[in-house]
Coordinates of C-alpha atoms and ligand atoms in Angstrom, one line a residue:
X1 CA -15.5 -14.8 10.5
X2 CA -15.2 -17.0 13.1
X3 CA -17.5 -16.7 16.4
X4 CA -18.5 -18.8 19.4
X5 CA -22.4 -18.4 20.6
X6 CA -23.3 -19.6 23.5
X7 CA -27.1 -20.9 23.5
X8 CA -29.5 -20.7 26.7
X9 CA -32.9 -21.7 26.3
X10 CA -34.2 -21.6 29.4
X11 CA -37.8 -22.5 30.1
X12 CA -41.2 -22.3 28.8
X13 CA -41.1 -21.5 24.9
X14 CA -37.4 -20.5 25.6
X15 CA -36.3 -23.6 23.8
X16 CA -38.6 -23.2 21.0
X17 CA -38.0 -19.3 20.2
X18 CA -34.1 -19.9 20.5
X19 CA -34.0 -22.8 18.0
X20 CA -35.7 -20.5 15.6
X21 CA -33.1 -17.8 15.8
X22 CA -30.5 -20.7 15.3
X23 CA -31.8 -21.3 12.4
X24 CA -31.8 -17.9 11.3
X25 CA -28.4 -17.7 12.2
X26 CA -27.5 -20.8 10.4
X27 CA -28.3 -18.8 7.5
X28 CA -26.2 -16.1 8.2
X29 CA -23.3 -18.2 8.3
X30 CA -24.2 -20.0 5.0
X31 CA -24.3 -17.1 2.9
X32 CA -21.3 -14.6 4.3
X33 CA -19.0 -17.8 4.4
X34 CA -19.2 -17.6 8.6
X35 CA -18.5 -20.2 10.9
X36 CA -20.9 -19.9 14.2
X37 CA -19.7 -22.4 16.7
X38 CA -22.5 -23.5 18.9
X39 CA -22.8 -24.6 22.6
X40 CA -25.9 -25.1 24.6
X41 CA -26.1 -24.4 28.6
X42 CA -29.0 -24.6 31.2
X43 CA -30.3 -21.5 33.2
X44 CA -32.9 -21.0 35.1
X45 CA -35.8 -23.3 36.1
X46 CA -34.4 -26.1 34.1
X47 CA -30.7 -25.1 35.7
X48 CA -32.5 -25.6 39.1
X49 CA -34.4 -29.1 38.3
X50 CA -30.5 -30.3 37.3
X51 CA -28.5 -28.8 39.6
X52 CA -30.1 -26.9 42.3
X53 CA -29.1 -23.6 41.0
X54 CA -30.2 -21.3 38.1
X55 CA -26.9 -20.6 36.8
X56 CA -24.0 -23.1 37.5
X57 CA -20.2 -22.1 37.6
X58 CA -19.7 -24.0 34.3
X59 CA -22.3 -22.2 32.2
X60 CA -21.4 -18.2 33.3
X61 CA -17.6 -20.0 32.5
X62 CA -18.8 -20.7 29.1
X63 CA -20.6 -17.5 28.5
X64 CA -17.5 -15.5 29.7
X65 CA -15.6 -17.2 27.0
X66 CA -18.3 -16.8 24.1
X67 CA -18.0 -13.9 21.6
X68 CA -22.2 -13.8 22.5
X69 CA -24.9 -15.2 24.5
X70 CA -28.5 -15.9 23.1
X71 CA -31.1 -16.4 26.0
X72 CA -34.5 -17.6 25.9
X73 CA -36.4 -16.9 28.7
X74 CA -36.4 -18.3 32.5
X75 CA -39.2 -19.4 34.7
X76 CA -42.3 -20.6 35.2
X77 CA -45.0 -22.0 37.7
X78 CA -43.2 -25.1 38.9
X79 CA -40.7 -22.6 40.7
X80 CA -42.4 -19.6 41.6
X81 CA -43.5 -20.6 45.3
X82 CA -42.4 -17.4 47.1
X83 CA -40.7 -19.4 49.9
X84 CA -38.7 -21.5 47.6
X85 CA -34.7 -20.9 48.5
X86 CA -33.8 -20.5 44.4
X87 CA -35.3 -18.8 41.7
X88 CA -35.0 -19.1 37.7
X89 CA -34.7 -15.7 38.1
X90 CA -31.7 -15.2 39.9
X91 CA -29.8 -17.0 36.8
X92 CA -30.6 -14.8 34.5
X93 CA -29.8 -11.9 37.4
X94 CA -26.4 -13.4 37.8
X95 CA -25.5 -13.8 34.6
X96 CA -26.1 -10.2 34.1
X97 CA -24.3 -9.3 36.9
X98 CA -21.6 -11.8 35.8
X99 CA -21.1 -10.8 32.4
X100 CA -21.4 -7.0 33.2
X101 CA -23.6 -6.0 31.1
X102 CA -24.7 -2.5 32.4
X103 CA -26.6 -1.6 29.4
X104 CA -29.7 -3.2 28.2
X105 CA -31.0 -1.5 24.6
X106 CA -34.3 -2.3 23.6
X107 CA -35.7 -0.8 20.3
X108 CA -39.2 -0.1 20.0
X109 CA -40.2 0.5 16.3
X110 CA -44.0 0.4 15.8
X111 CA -44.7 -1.5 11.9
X112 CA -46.7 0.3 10.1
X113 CA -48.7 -3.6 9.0
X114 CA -49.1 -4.2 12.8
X115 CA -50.8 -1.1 13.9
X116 CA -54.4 -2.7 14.4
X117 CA -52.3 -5.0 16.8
X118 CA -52.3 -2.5 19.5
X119 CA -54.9 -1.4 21.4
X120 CA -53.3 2.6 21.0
X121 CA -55.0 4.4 18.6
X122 CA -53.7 4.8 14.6
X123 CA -52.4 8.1 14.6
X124 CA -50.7 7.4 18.3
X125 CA -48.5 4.9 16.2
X126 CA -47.6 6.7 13.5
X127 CA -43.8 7.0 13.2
X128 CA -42.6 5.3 16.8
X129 CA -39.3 4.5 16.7
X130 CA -37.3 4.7 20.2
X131 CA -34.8 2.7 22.2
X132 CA -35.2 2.5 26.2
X133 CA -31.4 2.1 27.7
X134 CA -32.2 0.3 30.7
X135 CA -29.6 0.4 33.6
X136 CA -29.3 -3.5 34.1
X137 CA -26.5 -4.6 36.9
X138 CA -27.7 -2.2 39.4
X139 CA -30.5 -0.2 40.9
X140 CA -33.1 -1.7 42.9
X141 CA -32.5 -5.2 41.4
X142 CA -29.0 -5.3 43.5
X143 CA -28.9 -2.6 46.1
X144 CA -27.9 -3.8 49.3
X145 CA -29.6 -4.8 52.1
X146 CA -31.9 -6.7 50.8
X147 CA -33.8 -9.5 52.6
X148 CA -36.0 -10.5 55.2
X149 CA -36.1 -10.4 58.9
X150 CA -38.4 -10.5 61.9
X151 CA -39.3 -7.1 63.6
X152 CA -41.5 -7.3 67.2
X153 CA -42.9 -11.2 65.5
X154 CA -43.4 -9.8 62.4
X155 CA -42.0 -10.2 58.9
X156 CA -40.4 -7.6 57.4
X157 CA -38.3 -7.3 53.7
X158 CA -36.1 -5.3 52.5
X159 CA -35.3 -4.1 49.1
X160 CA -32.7 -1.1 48.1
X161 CA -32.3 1.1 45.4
X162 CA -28.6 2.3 45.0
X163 CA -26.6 4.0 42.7
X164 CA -22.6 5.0 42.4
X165 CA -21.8 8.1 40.2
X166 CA -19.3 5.3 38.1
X167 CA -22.4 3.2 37.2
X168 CA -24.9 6.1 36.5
X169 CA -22.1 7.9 34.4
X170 CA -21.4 5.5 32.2
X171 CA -25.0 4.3 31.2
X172 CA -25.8 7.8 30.8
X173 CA -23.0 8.2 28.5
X174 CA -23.7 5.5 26.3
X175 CA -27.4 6.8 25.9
X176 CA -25.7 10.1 24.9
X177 CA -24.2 8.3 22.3
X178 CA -26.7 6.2 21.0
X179 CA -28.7 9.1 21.1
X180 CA -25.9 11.4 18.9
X181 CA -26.0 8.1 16.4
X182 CA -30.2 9.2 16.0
X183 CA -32.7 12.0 16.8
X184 CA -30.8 13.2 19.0
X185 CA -32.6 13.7 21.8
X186 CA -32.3 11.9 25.3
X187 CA -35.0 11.5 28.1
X188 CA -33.8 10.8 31.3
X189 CA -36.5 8.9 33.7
X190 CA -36.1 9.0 37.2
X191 CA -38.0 10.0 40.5
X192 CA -36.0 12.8 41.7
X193 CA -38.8 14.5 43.2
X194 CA -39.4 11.9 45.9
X195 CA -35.3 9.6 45.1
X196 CA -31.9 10.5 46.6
X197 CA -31.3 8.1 43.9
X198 CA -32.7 9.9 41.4
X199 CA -31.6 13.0 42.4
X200 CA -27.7 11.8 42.2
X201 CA -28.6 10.0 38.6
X202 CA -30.2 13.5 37.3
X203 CA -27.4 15.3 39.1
X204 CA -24.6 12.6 37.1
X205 CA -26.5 13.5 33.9
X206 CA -26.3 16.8 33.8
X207 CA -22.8 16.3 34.4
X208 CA -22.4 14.4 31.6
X209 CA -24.7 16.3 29.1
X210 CA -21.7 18.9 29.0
X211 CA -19.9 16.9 26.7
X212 CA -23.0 16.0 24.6
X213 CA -23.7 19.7 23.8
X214 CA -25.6 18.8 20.3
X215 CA -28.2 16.5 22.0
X216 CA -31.4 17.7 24.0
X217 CA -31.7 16.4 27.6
X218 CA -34.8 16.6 28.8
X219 CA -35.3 14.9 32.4
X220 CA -38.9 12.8 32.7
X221 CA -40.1 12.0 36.1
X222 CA -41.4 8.1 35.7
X223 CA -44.8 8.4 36.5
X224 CA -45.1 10.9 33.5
X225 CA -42.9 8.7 31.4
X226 CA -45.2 6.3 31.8
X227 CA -48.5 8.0 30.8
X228 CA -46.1 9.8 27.8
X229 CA -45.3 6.7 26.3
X230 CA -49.0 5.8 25.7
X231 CA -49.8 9.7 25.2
X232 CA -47.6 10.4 23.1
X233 CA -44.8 7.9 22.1
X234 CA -43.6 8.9 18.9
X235 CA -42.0 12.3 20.3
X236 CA -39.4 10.0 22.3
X237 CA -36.1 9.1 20.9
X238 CA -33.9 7.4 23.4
X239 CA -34.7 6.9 27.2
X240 CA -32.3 5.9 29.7
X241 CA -33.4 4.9 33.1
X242 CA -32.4 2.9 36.2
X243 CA -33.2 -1.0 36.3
X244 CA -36.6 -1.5 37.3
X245 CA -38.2 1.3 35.9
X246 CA -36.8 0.1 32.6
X247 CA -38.2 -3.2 33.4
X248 CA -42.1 -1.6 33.8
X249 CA -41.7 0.8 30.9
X250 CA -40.6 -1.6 28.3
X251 CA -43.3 -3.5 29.1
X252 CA -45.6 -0.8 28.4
X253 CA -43.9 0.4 25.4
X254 CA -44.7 -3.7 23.9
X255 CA -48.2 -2.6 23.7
X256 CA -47.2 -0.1 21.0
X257 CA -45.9 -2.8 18.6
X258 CA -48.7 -4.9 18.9
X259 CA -47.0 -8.0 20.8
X260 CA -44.4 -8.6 23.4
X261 CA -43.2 -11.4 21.0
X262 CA -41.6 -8.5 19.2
X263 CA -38.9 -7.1 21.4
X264 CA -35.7 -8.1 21.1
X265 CA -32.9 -6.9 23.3
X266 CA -29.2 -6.8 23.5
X267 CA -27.5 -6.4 27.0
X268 CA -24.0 -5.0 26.8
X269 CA -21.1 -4.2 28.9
X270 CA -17.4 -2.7 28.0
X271 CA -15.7 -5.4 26.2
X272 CA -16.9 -8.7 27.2
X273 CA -19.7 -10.8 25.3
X274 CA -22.8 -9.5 24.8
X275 CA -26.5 -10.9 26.1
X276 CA -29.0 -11.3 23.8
X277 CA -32.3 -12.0 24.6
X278 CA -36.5 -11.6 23.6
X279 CA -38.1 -9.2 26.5
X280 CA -40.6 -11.6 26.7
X281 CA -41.4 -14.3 29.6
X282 CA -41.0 -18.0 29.1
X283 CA -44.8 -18.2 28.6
X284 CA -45.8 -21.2 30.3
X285 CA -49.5 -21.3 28.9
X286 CA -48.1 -21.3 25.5
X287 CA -44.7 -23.4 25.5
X288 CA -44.6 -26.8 23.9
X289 CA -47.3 -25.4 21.4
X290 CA -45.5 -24.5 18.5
X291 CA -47.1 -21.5 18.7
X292 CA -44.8 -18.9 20.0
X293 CA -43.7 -15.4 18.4
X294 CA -39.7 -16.3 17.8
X295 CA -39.2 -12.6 16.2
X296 CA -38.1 -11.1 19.8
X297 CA -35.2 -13.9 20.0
X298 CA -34.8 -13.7 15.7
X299 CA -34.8 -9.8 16.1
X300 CA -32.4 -10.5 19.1
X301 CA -30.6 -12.4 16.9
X302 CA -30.1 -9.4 14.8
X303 CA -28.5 -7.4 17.6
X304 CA -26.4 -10.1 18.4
X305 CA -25.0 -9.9 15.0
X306 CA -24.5 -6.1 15.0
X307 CA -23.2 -5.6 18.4
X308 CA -20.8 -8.7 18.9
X309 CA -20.1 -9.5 16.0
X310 CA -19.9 -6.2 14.0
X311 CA -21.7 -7.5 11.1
X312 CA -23.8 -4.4 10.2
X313 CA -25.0 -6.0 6.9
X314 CA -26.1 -9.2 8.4
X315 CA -28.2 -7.6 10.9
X316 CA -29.9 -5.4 8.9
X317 CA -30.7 -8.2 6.4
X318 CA -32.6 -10.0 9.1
X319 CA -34.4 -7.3 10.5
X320 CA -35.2 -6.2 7.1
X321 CA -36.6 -10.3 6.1
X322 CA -38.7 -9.9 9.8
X323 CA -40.0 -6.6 8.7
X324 CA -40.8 -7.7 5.2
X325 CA -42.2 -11.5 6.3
X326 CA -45.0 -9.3 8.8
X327 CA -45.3 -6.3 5.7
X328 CA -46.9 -9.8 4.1
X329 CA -48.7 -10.9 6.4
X330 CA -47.0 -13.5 7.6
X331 CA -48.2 -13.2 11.6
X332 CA -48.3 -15.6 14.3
X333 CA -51.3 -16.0 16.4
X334 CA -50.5 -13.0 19.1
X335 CA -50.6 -10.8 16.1
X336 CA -53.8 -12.2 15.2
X337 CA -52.5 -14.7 12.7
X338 CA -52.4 -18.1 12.8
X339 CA -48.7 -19.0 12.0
X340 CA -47.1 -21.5 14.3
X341 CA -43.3 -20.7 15.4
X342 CA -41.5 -22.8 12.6
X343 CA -43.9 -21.9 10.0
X344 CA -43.1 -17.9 11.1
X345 CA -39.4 -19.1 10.7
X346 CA -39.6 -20.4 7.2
X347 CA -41.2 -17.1 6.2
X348 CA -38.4 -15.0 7.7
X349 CA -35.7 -17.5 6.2
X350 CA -37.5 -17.1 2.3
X351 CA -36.8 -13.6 2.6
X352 CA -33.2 -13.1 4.3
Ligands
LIG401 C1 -37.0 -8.7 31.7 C2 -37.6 -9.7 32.7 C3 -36.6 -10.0 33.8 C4 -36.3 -8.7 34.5 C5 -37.1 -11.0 34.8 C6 -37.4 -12.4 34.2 C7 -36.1 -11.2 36.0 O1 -38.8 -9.2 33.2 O2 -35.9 -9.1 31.2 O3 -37.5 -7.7 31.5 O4 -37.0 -8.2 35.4 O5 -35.3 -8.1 34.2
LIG402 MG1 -39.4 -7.4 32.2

């Protein structure tokens, strides 16, 4: 087949983690006879130093037109003064918002080599294996107001967490079916004891969980998810949750597998390309090393393959050369290894 990719490094070890997956997907193509078309665009930090803004008109052009997107990571220390008019962040924001990609799935699988890498207990580990649907173009990351203003002299800001029925109904739905596809069971995380919010979402799902009469719903306020997921992790299957609590809890859920460098992501909408991306930062104190984990953004890689490009074989081919490269031993230095990011590429490349 024939696909175009769109490449955005981004900041930090962005650049170093994405050219790794290239390779990787280089591969691919070789073998099943594809042709990947690559084109590389600036986001982010990098977007801002070139252009004044995170995510120019010509790169979300681009991206609309891709079959896929493969992100890196955005920011960094040289923009993060609070006062500063742009962000990295609000690239990677917009080009969520741009692309429509409502649903963010990230898999959690605990491997059974990298168990000592956590700081959770053995028998915690044993037999983790969930996916956190994050809500990702709404929520408290693009509620209206937001902003700042002056009240009486003083500074005040504003933040607000909104939600329609259409956008909590159809998240909810594809969890449903993701969920159908596995255990079969769904845990929705809100705050409806405290959350109008949250009490429309768990009202929506509900709703919805009519039609979805063979999986069990079980509503999770976030607080609890939270201590669950270190409690007890392996009795979750999928999770579905609005924006930013999906953002804290998938950071938390990293500490099960050992490493943030892990996680990969795929962000998806209804038709349109999909976003790929590592849920990992851009890692300032590490880029430029050499050193970075690139099995988020390989693993990312993986999804990108499954999800926008519907090849199922591929995709489990390079997950299964990840899982078997780490079943070896082969381990970068957050793992407690001492592989640098190309050398962890060549093992992952030997096996696919
Ligand atoms: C993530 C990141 C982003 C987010 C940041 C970089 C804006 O933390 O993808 O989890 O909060 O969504
Ligand atoms: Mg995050």
């Amino acid at each position: 087949m024939e696909a175009n990719i769109v490449l955005l490094p981004g900041d930090g070890i962005g650049p170093e983690v994405v050219s790794a997956a290239v390779r990787v997907l280089e591969a691919v193509a070789r073998r099943g006879g594809h042709t990947f078309h690559f084109s590389q665009h600036l986001i982010g930090g990098c977007a801002i130093d070139a252009c004044g803004t995170a995510l120019t008109d010509e790169t979300l052009k681009a991206c609309q037109q891709a079959d896929a997107v493969l992100l890196g990571a955005v920011g960094g220390p040289k923009w993060d003064d609070p006062t500063a008019p742009v962000r990295p962040e609000q690239g990677l924001l917009a080009l969520r918002k741009g692309l429509g990609v409502f649903a963010n799935l990230r898999p959690v699988k605990v491997h059974p080599r990298l168990v000592s890498a956590s700081p959770l207990r053995p028998e915690k580990l044993a037999g983790v294996d969930l996916v956190v649907v994050r809500e990702l173009t709404g929520g408290l990351y693009f509620g209206q107001p937001k902003g700042r203003s002056l009240v009486d002299g003083k500074r005040r800001a504003v933040d607000t967490l909104e939600y329609t029925e259409g956008e909590i109904e159809r998240i909810v739905e594809l969890a449903f079916r993701l969920a159908q596809s596995r255990r079969k069971k769904l845990a929705s995380v809100d705050k409806a004891n405290v959350l109008e919010s949250s009490r429309l979402w768990r009202q929506v799902t509900v709703e919805v969980s009519q039609r979805f009469p063979d999986v069990a719903l079980e509503h999770v306020l976030v607080d609890t998810a939270a201590m669950r997921l270190v409690a007890n992790p392996a009795a979750f299957d999928v999770m579905v949750t609005e924006n930013m609590f999906g953002d804290i809890l998938t950071d938390e859920a990293a500490v099960l597998v050992g490493s943030m460098g892990l996680l990969p992501s795929a962000s998806l909408g209804s038709g349109g390309p999909g976003l790929y991306e590592p849920i990992h930062g851009s890692a300032p104190d590490i880029a430029g090393q050499g050193i970075a984990n690139p099995c988020g953004t390989i693993l990312s890689a993986a999804l990108l393959l499954r999800h926008s490009l519907g090849l199922e074989a591929e995709a489990v081919a390079v997950e299964r050369a990840v899982e078997r490269a780490l079943d070896d031993g082969a381990l970068t230095r957050d793992l407690g290894g001492s592989l640098g990011t190309e050398a962890m590429t060549e093992e992952i490349l030997r096996r696919l």
